[in-house]
Amino acid sequence: METSGESSREMESQKWRFFPLLPVLASFLLLYVKFPFKQSQNACSLHPHSHYWITSKQIVTPQRVISGAVEIKDGKIISLVSEDKWHGNQFGQIIDFGEAVVMPGLIDVHVHLDDPGRTEWEGFPSGTTAAAAGGITTLIDMPLNSDPSTVSVETLNLKIKAAENNIFVDVGFWGGLVPENAFNATALEDFLSAGVLGLKSFMCPSGIDDFPMTNISHIKEGLSVLSKYRRPLLVHAEIPQEVADHPDTKDSVDNVRSYSTYLKTRPSSWEEAAVRELLTVTKDTRVGGAAEGAHLHVVHLSDAGSSLNLIKEAKTRGDSISVETCPHYLAFSAEEIPDGDTRFKCAPPIRDAANREKLWEALLDGDIDMLSSDHSPTDPELKLLEHGDFLKAWGGISSLQFVLPVTWSFGRKYGVTLEQLSSWWSERPAILAGQDLKGAIAVGKYADIVAWEPESEFHVNAAYPTYMKHPSISAYMGRGLSGKVLATFVRGNLVYKEGKHASGACGQTILAK
Ligand SMILES: NC(=O)NC(NC(N)=O)C(=O)[O-]
Ligand SMILES: [Zn+2]
Ligand SMILES: [Zn+2]
């Protein structure tokens, strides 16, 4: 009895010894309840504050470059203050970028992320982390090179599912216009209603079995459905033509390793023939035309000659048509592509230096509307780098992370301005993709922002932190570039800062409504 009485008294006193610990336990409990919220906010952003300011001496706004501050709240830009009116906000959060450029995040309307189904080529996680590291805040994914191709509501849903919790920047989708759906208006309407931002088709074989090419009748039908939705049709504009001297695939080893052999197989007449045909239907997109409201966008133009002139003329006639080119056509020329270096193989091909000069001229004159990467990676084995066979290697340039420094580095000698960069890479692409709340640093827009240092130089080499799945096949490997990305914000989330990514894949899928 005594023993048990003593032990119960002991227990009693021990119980009270725990009493002072109760508040500590309670606060632990409280933290535990709050923890999931705090963690997710921290995971999305390396600067997890909902209200803060970004300051810089060079903020690129649609009107001009200002020195001042951008106020960001709940993912949007809520005010823009020039330096003379900015008295500092001692109580708020400020990220000061000093002399670095603060510009709208890039919108890359032409990427092949190969997800789902060919993630050994790229995939959403690696593609979008590379984008974030390159200052790109929005990607619009092409309907081919994933498996299956995105050509229906069902296959779009597979894409959306694959992207869920796997994207570090925002991603929208183009839908495929293929012979199978082109004459089925209901199928196309369902597809557009499900959220594809527009359609994309090929006028030559795409290299992907479940993405067959369309002819001009398919394209006409596509435009007619798109006109109701006021969304664009993007076209790979090359039509195979008879080629004199077509090299034989069994040609000598030297021959297939020479870039000029490949170049001869896809002359500019292929692009010209395609553009000529397209213009027979783009006249319907004029005001009062049968397809008014639809828009035709020529992707990755390489030919700065007749093809470009035809597009220019169509614009003056009032056709709703635009055209993009890509950094690799502006950076490289056929003359300098080394034998066997299939990293430079793409379609349409990179042409001669004189053509490159004309592309720059057209871009600066506003005849080329915008830029895109056409990032089209593959399994390195398919590039056949060991044999260097230009005729058999997979076509496509890998560049995603480097398009901003490439455009800047190669554009400097042409006097490219920050306003031009931002128009080619953000403002115009936002319009093409129907993204009213993106593409500019302006009040009411999403805080999609890149901060970068134009004067900082770096070398793309094996040691350089490159996030694309296969850096070795990038055409920019081994190059010196200027223009280093410091930080990237997507809807106010600091998703990338100086070599570090936010841990959470908090990018959003963009679906048209
Ligand atoms: N299947 C592809 O990715 N094709 C791409 N290939 C290139 N550009 O070489 C393209 O955009 O045409
Ligand atoms: Zn293409
Ligand atoms: Zn492409």
Short mmCIF file of C-alpha atoms and ligand atoms in Angstrom, two decimals:
data_model
loop_
_atom_site.label_atom_id
_atom_site.label_comp_id
_atom_site.label_asym_id
_atom_site.label_seq_id
_atom_site.Cartn_x
_atom_site.Cartn_y
_atom_site.Cartn_z
CA MET A 1 0.00 0.00 0.00
CA GLU A 2 2.66 2.38 1.12
CA THR A 3 4.70 1.64 -1.86
CA SER A 4 1.81 2.24 -4.21
CA GLY A 5 0.80 5.43 -2.32
CA GLU A 6 4.31 6.75 -2.69
CA SER A 7 4.46 5.96 -6.37
CA SER A 8 1.11 7.64 -7.08
CA ARG A 9 2.34 10.76 -5.28
CA GLU A 10 5.48 10.61 -7.35
CA MET A 11 3.42 10.37 -10.53
CA GLU A 12 1.33 13.30 -9.39
CA SER A 13 4.38 15.46 -8.86
CA GLN A 14 5.91 14.37 -12.18
CA LYS A 15 2.69 15.36 -13.93
CA TRP A 16 3.08 18.89 -12.62
CA ARG A 17 6.67 18.93 -13.67
CA PHE A 18 5.45 18.74 -17.28
CA PHE A 19 3.02 21.61 -16.80
CA PRO A 20 5.43 24.43 -17.75
CA LEU A 21 6.16 22.57 -21.00
CA LEU A 22 2.56 22.81 -22.16
CA PRO A 23 2.89 26.18 -23.94
CA VAL A 24 5.92 24.86 -25.79
CA LEU A 25 3.96 21.78 -26.88
CA ALA A 26 1.05 23.98 -27.91
CA SER A 27 3.26 26.16 -30.09
CA PHE A 28 4.74 23.06 -31.71
CA LEU A 29 1.23 21.91 -32.47
CA LEU A 30 0.39 25.30 -33.93
CA LEU A 31 3.49 25.23 -36.09
CA TYR A 32 2.61 21.77 -37.29
CA VAL A 33 -0.81 22.99 -38.40
CA LYS A 34 0.72 26.00 -40.17
CA PHE A 35 3.63 24.04 -41.61
CA PRO A 36 2.02 22.69 -44.82
CA PHE A 37 1.05 26.22 -45.94
CA LYS A 38 4.44 27.70 -45.08
CA GLN A 39 6.26 24.90 -46.81
CA SER A 40 4.33 25.21 -50.05
CA GLN A 41 4.89 28.97 -50.17
CA ASN A 42 8.60 28.44 -49.59
CA ALA A 43 8.73 25.68 -52.15
CA CYS A 44 7.30 27.88 -54.92
CA SER A 45 9.59 30.82 -54.36
CA LEU A 46 13.11 31.57 -53.20
CA HIS A 47 11.66 34.86 -51.91
CA PRO A 48 8.38 33.79 -50.33
CA HIS A 49 6.73 37.16 -49.77
CA SER A 50 3.40 38.07 -51.28
CA HIS A 51 4.12 41.81 -51.34
CA TYR A 52 7.48 43.25 -52.35
CA TRP A 53 9.35 45.63 -54.63
CA ILE A 54 11.95 45.05 -57.32
CA THR A 55 14.24 47.99 -57.97
CA SER A 56 16.68 48.56 -60.82
CA LYS A 57 18.29 51.32 -62.87
CA GLN A 58 16.98 49.68 -66.06
CA ILE A 59 13.39 48.47 -65.99
CA VAL A 60 12.05 47.76 -69.48
CA THR A 61 8.44 48.97 -69.71
CA PRO A 62 6.37 49.10 -72.92
CA GLN A 63 6.97 52.87 -73.14
CA ARG A 64 10.62 53.17 -72.20
CA VAL A 65 13.42 51.97 -69.96
CA ILE A 66 13.07 53.54 -66.51
CA SER A 67 15.06 53.62 -63.30
CA GLY A 68 12.71 52.87 -60.42
CA ALA A 69 10.68 50.18 -58.72
CA VAL A 70 8.09 47.54 -59.60
CA GLU A 71 5.62 46.76 -56.83
CA ILE A 72 4.41 43.17 -56.78
CA LYS A 73 1.50 41.82 -54.79
CA ASP A 74 -0.11 38.38 -54.96
CA GLY A 75 1.69 37.55 -58.20
CA LYS A 76 0.76 40.69 -60.12
CA ILE A 77 2.38 44.04 -60.80
CA ILE A 78 0.41 46.62 -58.85
CA SER A 79 2.50 49.73 -59.40
CA LEU A 80 5.48 51.07 -61.29
CA VAL A 81 7.38 53.97 -59.78
CA SER A 82 10.16 55.96 -61.38
CA GLU A 83 13.24 56.73 -59.32
CA ASP A 84 12.35 60.40 -58.68
CA LYS A 85 9.07 59.35 -57.07
CA TRP A 86 10.50 56.34 -55.28
CA HIS A 87 11.50 57.23 -51.76
CA GLY A 88 12.33 53.70 -50.75
CA ASN A 89 10.08 51.63 -48.61
CA GLN A 90 11.97 50.90 -45.45
CA PHE A 91 9.25 48.66 -44.12
CA GLY A 92 8.65 46.49 -47.18
CA GLN A 93 10.63 43.77 -48.87
CA ILE A 94 12.92 45.09 -51.59
CA ILE A 95 15.03 43.16 -54.07
CA ASP A 96 17.51 45.58 -55.58
CA PHE A 97 19.03 44.59 -58.91
CA GLY A 98 21.13 47.75 -59.21
CA GLU A 99 22.38 48.26 -62.76
CA ALA A 100 21.04 44.88 -63.98
CA VAL A 101 18.22 44.88 -66.52
CA VAL A 102 14.72 44.05 -65.31
CA MET A 103 12.64 42.90 -68.27
CA PRO A 104 9.44 40.95 -68.91
CA GLY A 105 10.07 37.20 -68.71
CA LEU A 106 10.53 35.60 -72.12
CA ILE A 107 7.63 33.76 -73.74
CA ASP A 108 8.89 30.99 -75.97
CA VAL A 109 6.05 30.01 -78.29
CA HIS A 110 7.90 27.14 -79.99
CA VAL A 111 9.38 24.34 -77.88
CA HIS A 112 9.24 20.57 -78.09
CA LEU A 113 9.31 19.29 -74.51
CA ASP A 114 8.59 15.70 -75.57
CA ASP A 115 6.45 14.92 -72.53
CA PRO A 116 4.71 12.49 -72.13
CA GLY A 117 6.22 9.61 -74.02
CA ARG A 118 9.69 10.79 -75.04
CA THR A 119 11.00 12.12 -71.77
CA GLU A 120 14.36 10.56 -72.53
CA TRP A 121 14.63 13.41 -75.08
CA GLU A 122 13.65 16.24 -72.69
CA GLY A 123 10.55 16.27 -70.46
CA PHE A 124 8.68 18.94 -68.50
CA PRO A 125 10.93 19.03 -65.40
CA SER A 126 14.26 19.49 -67.20
CA GLY A 127 12.80 21.70 -69.96
CA THR A 128 11.11 24.07 -67.54
CA THR A 129 14.09 24.33 -65.15
CA ALA A 130 16.25 25.20 -68.18
CA ALA A 131 13.67 27.81 -69.16
CA ALA A 132 13.68 29.32 -65.66
CA ALA A 133 17.49 29.49 -65.67
CA GLY A 134 17.29 31.26 -69.04
CA GLY A 135 14.78 33.93 -68.00
CA ILE A 136 11.87 32.28 -69.82
CA THR A 137 8.68 32.40 -67.79
CA THR A 138 6.22 30.88 -70.28
CA LEU A 139 6.60 28.05 -72.77
CA ILE A 140 4.09 27.01 -75.40
CA ASP A 141 4.67 23.36 -76.15
CA MET A 142 4.41 21.93 -79.66
CA PRO A 143 2.01 19.04 -80.27
CA LEU A 144 4.66 16.72 -81.66
CA ASN A 145 7.62 14.74 -80.38
CA SER A 146 5.64 13.75 -77.31
CA ASP A 147 4.11 10.30 -77.62
CA PRO A 148 1.29 10.40 -78.45
CA SER A 149 1.15 13.65 -80.43
CA THR A 150 -1.36 16.20 -79.12
CA VAL A 151 -4.10 15.96 -81.74
CA SER A 152 -7.32 15.50 -79.72
CA VAL A 153 -8.96 16.28 -76.38
CA GLU A 154 -7.77 12.93 -75.00
CA THR A 155 -4.15 13.47 -75.96
CA LEU A 156 -4.28 17.06 -74.66
CA ASN A 157 -5.46 15.69 -71.32
CA LEU A 158 -2.44 13.40 -71.25
CA LYS A 159 -0.20 16.45 -71.67
CA ILE A 160 -1.98 18.38 -68.95
CA LYS A 161 -1.65 15.41 -66.61
CA ALA A 162 2.04 14.97 -67.42
CA ALA A 163 2.64 18.66 -66.68
CA GLU A 164 0.89 18.60 -63.31
CA ASN A 165 3.41 19.26 -60.51
CA ASN A 166 6.20 18.89 -63.05
CA ILE A 167 6.62 22.40 -64.45
CA PHE A 168 8.75 25.21 -63.01
CA VAL A 169 7.41 27.90 -65.37
CA ASP A 170 3.98 28.30 -66.99
CA VAL A 171 3.24 26.04 -69.96
CA GLY A 172 0.53 26.28 -72.62
CA PHE A 173 -0.10 23.94 -75.55
CA TRP A 174 -0.58 24.16 -79.30
CA GLY A 175 -2.81 21.42 -80.73
CA GLY A 176 -1.95 19.45 -83.86
CA LEU A 177 -3.88 20.03 -87.08
CA VAL A 178 -3.48 16.73 -88.93
CA PRO A 179 -5.41 15.08 -91.79
CA GLU A 180 -7.32 12.98 -89.26
CA ASN A 181 -8.99 15.97 -87.57
CA ALA A 182 -8.78 18.70 -90.21
CA PHE A 183 -12.13 17.96 -91.89
CA ASN A 184 -13.87 17.22 -88.59
CA ALA A 185 -15.05 20.63 -87.39
CA THR A 186 -16.65 19.18 -84.25
CA ALA A 187 -13.43 17.45 -83.24
CA LEU A 188 -11.48 20.68 -83.79
CA GLU A 189 -14.02 22.74 -81.87
CA ASP A 190 -13.89 20.30 -78.95
CA PHE A 191 -10.11 20.47 -79.07
CA LEU A 192 -10.09 24.28 -79.02
CA SER A 193 -12.73 24.36 -76.30
CA ALA A 194 -10.53 22.05 -74.21
CA GLY A 195 -7.91 24.81 -74.15
CA VAL A 196 -5.28 24.52 -76.88
CA LEU A 197 -4.07 28.05 -77.60
CA GLY A 198 -4.16 27.49 -81.37
CA LEU A 199 -3.22 24.80 -83.90
CA LYS A 200 0.00 23.75 -85.58
CA SER A 201 0.57 21.84 -88.81
CA PHE A 202 3.36 20.67 -91.10
CA MET A 203 3.49 21.04 -94.91
CA CYS A 204 6.26 18.42 -95.14
CA PRO A 205 6.87 15.16 -93.29
CA SER A 206 7.45 15.94 -89.61
CA GLY A 207 9.63 12.96 -88.85
CA ILE A 208 7.04 11.76 -86.33
CA ASP A 209 4.76 8.95 -87.48
CA ASP A 210 1.62 10.04 -85.64
CA PHE A 211 1.97 13.63 -86.87
CA PRO A 212 1.35 13.45 -90.64
CA MET A 213 1.61 16.47 -92.89
CA THR A 214 -1.33 18.59 -94.03
CA ASN A 215 -2.09 20.02 -97.45
CA ILE A 216 -3.60 23.41 -98.19
CA SER A 217 -7.19 22.08 -98.03
CA HIS A 218 -6.61 20.90 -94.45
CA ILE A 219 -5.11 24.27 -93.62
CA LYS A 220 -8.07 26.14 -95.11
CA GLU A 221 -10.45 24.05 -92.99
CA GLY A 222 -8.36 24.65 -89.90
CA LEU A 223 -8.40 28.43 -90.43
CA SER A 224 -12.15 28.40 -90.86
CA VAL A 225 -12.68 26.75 -87.43
CA LEU A 226 -10.01 28.93 -85.81
CA SER A 227 -11.72 32.10 -86.98
CA LYS A 228 -14.57 31.48 -84.51
CA TYR A 229 -12.09 31.16 -81.67
CA ARG A 230 -9.84 33.99 -82.84
CA ARG A 231 -6.80 31.77 -82.37
CA PRO A 232 -3.80 31.23 -84.67
CA LEU A 233 -2.61 28.43 -86.93
CA LEU A 234 1.15 27.91 -86.80
CA VAL A 235 2.68 26.29 -89.84
CA HIS A 236 5.98 24.60 -90.57
CA ALA A 237 6.26 26.05 -94.06
CA GLU A 238 8.33 23.82 -96.29
CA ILE A 239 6.98 21.85 -99.27
CA PRO A 240 9.38 19.31 -100.76
CA GLN A 241 10.46 20.27 -104.28
CA GLU A 242 12.44 18.38 -106.87
CA VAL A 243 16.07 18.90 -106.01
CA ALA A 244 18.72 18.75 -108.70
CA ASP A 245 21.69 16.64 -107.61
CA HIS A 246 19.90 15.05 -104.71
CA PRO A 247 22.61 13.37 -102.68
CA ASP A 248 22.24 9.68 -102.27
CA THR A 249 21.93 8.47 -98.68
CA LYS A 250 24.50 5.85 -99.63
CA ASP A 251 26.76 8.70 -100.65
CA SER A 252 30.41 8.75 -99.71
CA VAL A 253 31.30 9.24 -96.05
CA ASP A 254 32.86 12.63 -96.79
CA ASN A 255 29.78 13.79 -98.57
CA VAL A 256 27.24 13.01 -95.85
CA ARG A 257 29.50 14.61 -93.24
CA SER A 258 29.54 17.87 -95.16
CA TYR A 259 26.91 20.43 -94.15
CA SER A 260 26.55 21.67 -97.73
CA THR A 261 25.29 18.21 -98.72
CA TYR A 262 22.41 18.58 -96.27
CA LEU A 263 21.77 22.22 -97.19
CA LYS A 264 21.28 21.24 -100.84
CA THR A 265 18.53 18.80 -99.87
CA ARG A 266 16.34 21.57 -98.44
CA PRO A 267 16.78 24.70 -100.57
CA SER A 268 14.90 27.93 -99.91
CA SER A 269 12.53 26.99 -102.76
CA TRP A 270 10.87 24.59 -100.26
CA GLU A 271 10.01 27.48 -97.96
CA GLU A 272 8.98 29.69 -100.83
CA ALA A 273 6.61 27.06 -102.28
CA ALA A 274 4.95 26.62 -98.90
CA VAL A 275 4.52 30.33 -98.27
CA ARG A 276 3.09 30.80 -101.78
CA GLU A 277 0.45 28.17 -101.08
CA LEU A 278 -0.35 29.56 -97.64
CA LEU A 279 -1.05 32.97 -99.13
CA THR A 280 -3.82 31.48 -101.26
CA VAL A 281 -5.75 30.92 -98.01
CA THR A 282 -4.51 33.73 -95.74
CA LYS A 283 -6.41 36.20 -97.89
CA ASP A 284 -9.51 34.81 -96.15
CA THR A 285 -8.21 36.18 -92.83
CA ARG A 286 -8.58 39.80 -94.00
CA VAL A 287 -11.29 41.98 -92.51
CA GLY A 288 -14.53 40.84 -94.10
CA GLY A 289 -12.92 37.60 -95.34
CA ALA A 290 -14.35 34.10 -94.81
CA ALA A 291 -11.84 33.35 -92.05
CA GLU A 292 -11.69 36.76 -90.40
CA GLY A 293 -10.51 36.30 -86.82
CA ALA A 294 -8.12 33.49 -87.71
CA HIS A 295 -4.41 34.22 -87.97
CA LEU A 296 -1.59 32.41 -89.70
CA HIS A 297 1.87 32.30 -88.15
CA VAL A 298 4.86 30.99 -90.09
CA VAL A 299 7.23 29.28 -87.67
CA HIS A 300 11.05 29.25 -87.85
CA LEU A 301 11.57 31.15 -91.09
CA SER A 302 15.07 30.61 -92.46
CA ASP A 303 14.77 32.05 -95.98
CA ALA A 304 15.19 35.82 -95.86
CA GLY A 305 14.67 36.04 -99.63
CA SER A 306 11.49 35.33 -101.61
CA SER A 307 9.64 33.66 -98.70
CA LEU A 308 10.04 36.72 -96.54
CA ASN A 309 9.10 39.09 -99.37
CA LEU A 310 5.89 37.16 -99.99
CA ILE A 311 4.96 37.42 -96.31
CA LYS A 312 5.71 41.15 -96.31
CA GLU A 313 3.48 41.68 -99.32
CA ALA A 314 0.64 39.68 -97.77
CA LYS A 315 0.85 41.86 -94.67
CA THR A 316 0.47 45.00 -96.73
CA ARG A 317 -2.62 43.49 -98.38
CA GLY A 318 -4.16 43.04 -94.92
CA ASP A 319 -3.72 39.29 -94.42
CA SER A 320 -3.54 38.35 -90.74
CA ILE A 321 -0.11 36.76 -90.88
CA SER A 322 3.04 36.86 -88.78
CA VAL A 323 6.42 35.18 -88.82
CA GLU A 324 9.08 34.11 -86.36
CA THR A 325 12.73 33.22 -86.78
CA CYS A 326 15.04 31.54 -84.29
CA PRO A 327 18.35 32.47 -82.66
CA HIS A 328 20.25 29.74 -84.55
CA TYR A 329 19.41 31.33 -87.91
CA LEU A 330 20.71 34.64 -86.54
CA ALA A 331 23.81 33.27 -84.86
CA PHE A 332 25.20 30.72 -87.29
CA SER A 333 25.87 30.45 -91.01
CA ALA A 334 26.23 27.42 -93.28
CA GLU A 335 29.84 28.36 -94.08
CA GLU A 336 30.99 27.88 -90.51
CA ILE A 337 29.25 24.60 -89.65
CA PRO A 338 32.01 22.02 -89.21
CA ASP A 339 31.91 18.72 -91.07
CA GLY A 340 29.99 16.09 -89.17
CA ASP A 341 28.66 18.51 -86.54
CA THR A 342 25.02 17.47 -86.64
CA ARG A 343 24.18 19.59 -83.59
CA PHE A 344 23.51 22.25 -86.25
CA LYS A 345 21.08 20.17 -88.28
CA CYS A 346 17.56 21.55 -88.28
CA ALA A 347 14.74 22.14 -90.73
CA PRO A 348 14.52 24.47 -92.51
CA PRO A 349 18.31 24.53 -92.54
CA ILE A 350 20.66 27.29 -91.42
CA ARG A 351 21.59 29.07 -94.66
CA ASP A 352 24.56 31.20 -95.75
CA ALA A 353 25.98 34.29 -94.07
CA ALA A 354 24.36 36.66 -96.58
CA ASN A 355 20.95 35.21 -95.70
CA ARG A 356 21.72 35.64 -91.98
CA GLU A 357 22.45 39.33 -92.55
CA LYS A 358 19.12 39.73 -94.31
CA LEU A 359 17.31 37.98 -91.44
CA TRP A 360 18.79 40.50 -89.00
CA GLU A 361 17.77 43.34 -91.25
CA ALA A 362 14.21 42.02 -91.48
CA LEU A 363 14.01 41.56 -87.73
CA LEU A 364 15.26 45.09 -87.06
CA ASP A 365 12.88 46.50 -89.69
CA GLY A 366 9.93 44.74 -88.07
CA ASP A 367 9.28 42.42 -91.03
CA ILE A 368 9.97 39.43 -88.81
CA ASP A 369 7.63 39.76 -85.86
CA MET A 370 9.16 37.69 -83.12
CA LEU A 371 11.64 35.05 -82.00
CA SER A 372 11.25 31.55 -80.66
CA SER A 373 13.76 28.85 -79.77
CA ASP A 374 12.31 25.87 -81.68
CA HIS A 375 14.09 23.92 -78.95
CA SER A 376 13.89 20.43 -80.42
CA PRO A 377 16.17 18.06 -78.55
CA THR A 378 16.51 14.32 -78.93
CA ASP A 379 18.36 11.38 -77.52
CA PRO A 380 22.03 12.24 -78.26
CA GLU A 381 22.44 8.91 -80.04
CA LEU A 382 20.02 10.03 -82.73
CA LYS A 383 22.28 12.97 -83.55
CA LEU A 384 24.79 10.37 -84.83
CA LEU A 385 27.66 12.60 -83.76
CA GLU A 386 30.17 9.79 -84.07
CA HIS A 387 29.50 9.31 -87.75
CA GLY A 388 28.38 12.87 -88.37
CA ASP A 389 25.92 11.83 -91.06
CA PHE A 390 23.92 14.98 -91.81
CA LEU A 391 21.37 13.12 -93.90
CA LYS A 392 20.44 10.51 -91.29
CA ALA A 393 20.83 12.51 -88.06
CA TRP A 394 17.76 13.82 -86.20
CA GLY A 395 17.01 17.44 -87.07
CA GLY A 396 16.48 19.94 -84.30
CA ILE A 397 18.51 22.50 -82.35
CA SER A 398 18.85 22.44 -78.56
CA SER A 399 19.04 25.94 -77.19
CA LEU A 400 16.31 26.63 -74.67
CA GLN A 401 18.35 27.96 -71.76
CA PHE A 402 20.51 30.25 -73.90
CA VAL A 403 18.17 32.13 -76.20
CA LEU A 404 18.33 35.44 -74.31
CA PRO A 405 22.15 35.67 -74.14
CA VAL A 406 22.41 34.38 -77.73
CA THR A 407 20.03 36.99 -79.13
CA TRP A 408 21.83 39.67 -77.14
CA SER A 409 25.39 38.55 -77.87
CA PHE A 410 24.88 38.20 -81.62
CA GLY A 411 22.51 41.20 -81.82
CA ARG A 412 24.83 43.72 -80.19
CA LYS A 413 26.73 44.46 -83.37
CA TYR A 414 23.41 45.36 -85.01
CA GLY A 415 22.58 47.77 -82.17
CA VAL A 416 19.73 45.68 -80.75
CA THR A 417 17.98 47.53 -77.93
CA LEU A 418 16.41 46.22 -74.74
CA GLU A 419 13.00 47.37 -76.01
CA GLN A 420 13.45 45.30 -79.18
CA LEU A 421 14.49 42.23 -77.20
CA SER A 422 11.43 42.56 -75.06
CA SER A 423 9.13 43.05 -78.03
CA TRP A 424 10.51 40.00 -79.92
CA TRP A 425 10.64 37.72 -76.89
CA SER A 426 7.71 38.83 -74.73
CA GLU A 427 5.27 41.37 -76.10
CA ARG A 428 4.60 39.85 -79.54
CA PRO A 429 4.66 36.20 -78.39
CA ALA A 430 2.10 37.08 -75.68
CA ILE A 431 -0.23 38.43 -78.36
CA LEU A 432 0.24 35.35 -80.58
CA ALA A 433 -0.58 33.04 -77.66
CA GLY A 434 -3.51 35.20 -76.52
CA GLN A 435 -1.95 35.95 -73.13
CA ASP A 436 -3.23 39.42 -72.23
CA LEU A 437 -1.80 39.30 -68.74
CA LYS A 438 1.69 38.41 -69.86
CA GLY A 439 4.46 39.94 -71.95
CA ALA A 440 5.03 43.33 -70.34
CA ILE A 441 6.07 45.04 -67.14
CA ALA A 442 2.90 47.05 -66.64
CA VAL A 443 0.31 47.51 -63.92
CA GLY A 444 -2.20 44.65 -63.83
CA LYS A 445 0.06 42.10 -65.57
CA TYR A 446 1.49 38.98 -63.98
CA ALA A 447 4.86 39.54 -62.35
CA ASP A 448 6.70 37.41 -64.94
CA ILE A 449 10.11 39.01 -64.84
CA VAL A 450 13.76 38.33 -65.66
CA ALA A 451 16.69 40.22 -64.16
CA TRP A 452 19.92 39.88 -66.13
CA GLU A 453 23.33 41.42 -66.61
CA PRO A 454 24.04 42.34 -70.24
CA GLU A 455 27.77 42.79 -69.63
CA SER A 456 28.41 39.52 -67.78
CA GLU A 457 30.21 36.99 -69.92
CA PHE A 458 30.27 33.23 -69.60
CA HIS A 459 31.30 30.14 -71.47
CA VAL A 460 28.86 27.38 -72.25
CA ASN A 461 30.94 24.30 -71.47
CA ALA A 462 30.55 21.00 -69.67
CA ALA A 463 31.11 22.76 -66.33
CA TYR A 464 28.43 25.40 -66.95
CA PRO A 465 25.22 24.67 -65.04
CA THR A 466 22.93 23.66 -67.90
CA TYR A 467 19.55 22.20 -67.07
CA MET A 468 18.42 20.85 -70.43
CA LYS A 469 18.42 17.06 -70.40
CA HIS A 470 21.20 16.79 -72.98
CA PRO A 471 23.53 19.81 -72.82
CA SER A 472 26.09 17.98 -74.98
CA ILE A 473 23.90 18.29 -78.12
CA SER A 474 23.35 22.02 -77.70
CA ALA A 475 24.56 24.01 -80.69
CA TYR A 476 25.90 26.61 -78.23
CA MET A 477 28.23 24.26 -76.37
CA GLY A 478 31.72 25.73 -76.41
CA ARG A 479 30.57 29.30 -77.15
CA GLY A 480 31.27 32.44 -75.18
CA LEU A 481 28.15 34.52 -74.57
CA SER A 482 27.27 37.72 -72.79
CA GLY A 483 24.11 38.36 -70.84
CA LYS A 484 23.79 36.40 -67.64
CA VAL A 485 20.41 35.69 -66.08
CA LEU A 486 20.40 36.57 -62.38
CA ALA A 487 16.81 35.90 -61.40
CA THR A 488 13.51 34.76 -62.86
CA PHE A 489 10.06 35.43 -61.39
CA VAL A 490 6.93 33.59 -62.51
CA ARG A 491 3.71 35.20 -61.26
CA GLY A 492 5.69 36.78 -58.45
CA ASN A 493 7.45 33.58 -57.43
CA LEU A 494 11.23 33.82 -57.53
CA VAL A 495 11.72 30.49 -59.33
CA TYR A 496 15.42 30.90 -60.12
CA LYS A 497 18.23 32.89 -58.58
CA GLU A 498 21.93 32.65 -59.39
CA GLY A 499 22.20 28.93 -60.01
CA LYS A 500 19.47 27.87 -57.62
CA HIS A 501 15.88 26.88 -58.40
CA ALA A 502 12.89 27.01 -56.06
CA SER A 503 12.21 23.43 -55.00
CA GLY A 504 8.52 23.38 -55.91
CA ALA A 505 7.26 22.85 -59.45
CA CYS A 506 4.69 25.63 -59.16
CA GLY A 507 4.31 26.59 -62.84
CA GLN A 508 0.75 26.58 -64.14
CA THR A 509 -0.69 25.02 -67.26
CA ILE A 510 -2.26 27.66 -69.49
CA LEU A 511 -5.52 26.70 -71.15
CA ALA A 512 -7.45 28.98 -73.48
CA LYS A 513 -10.96 29.80 -72.32
N1 LIG B 1 9.82 17.05 -85.23
C1 LIG B 1 10.44 18.21 -84.93
O1 LIG B 1 10.76 18.55 -83.81
N2 LIG B 1 10.73 19.04 -85.91
C2 LIG B 1 11.40 20.24 -85.66
N3 LIG B 1 12.66 20.11 -86.26
C3 LIG B 1 13.48 21.04 -86.74
N4 LIG B 1 13.15 22.30 -86.69
O2 LIG B 1 14.55 20.69 -87.25
C4 LIG B 1 10.55 21.33 -86.29
O3 LIG B 1 10.15 22.26 -85.59
O4 LIG B 1 10.30 21.23 -87.49
ZN ZN B 2 9.06 22.86 -87.73
ZN ZN B 3 9.69 22.90 -83.98
#
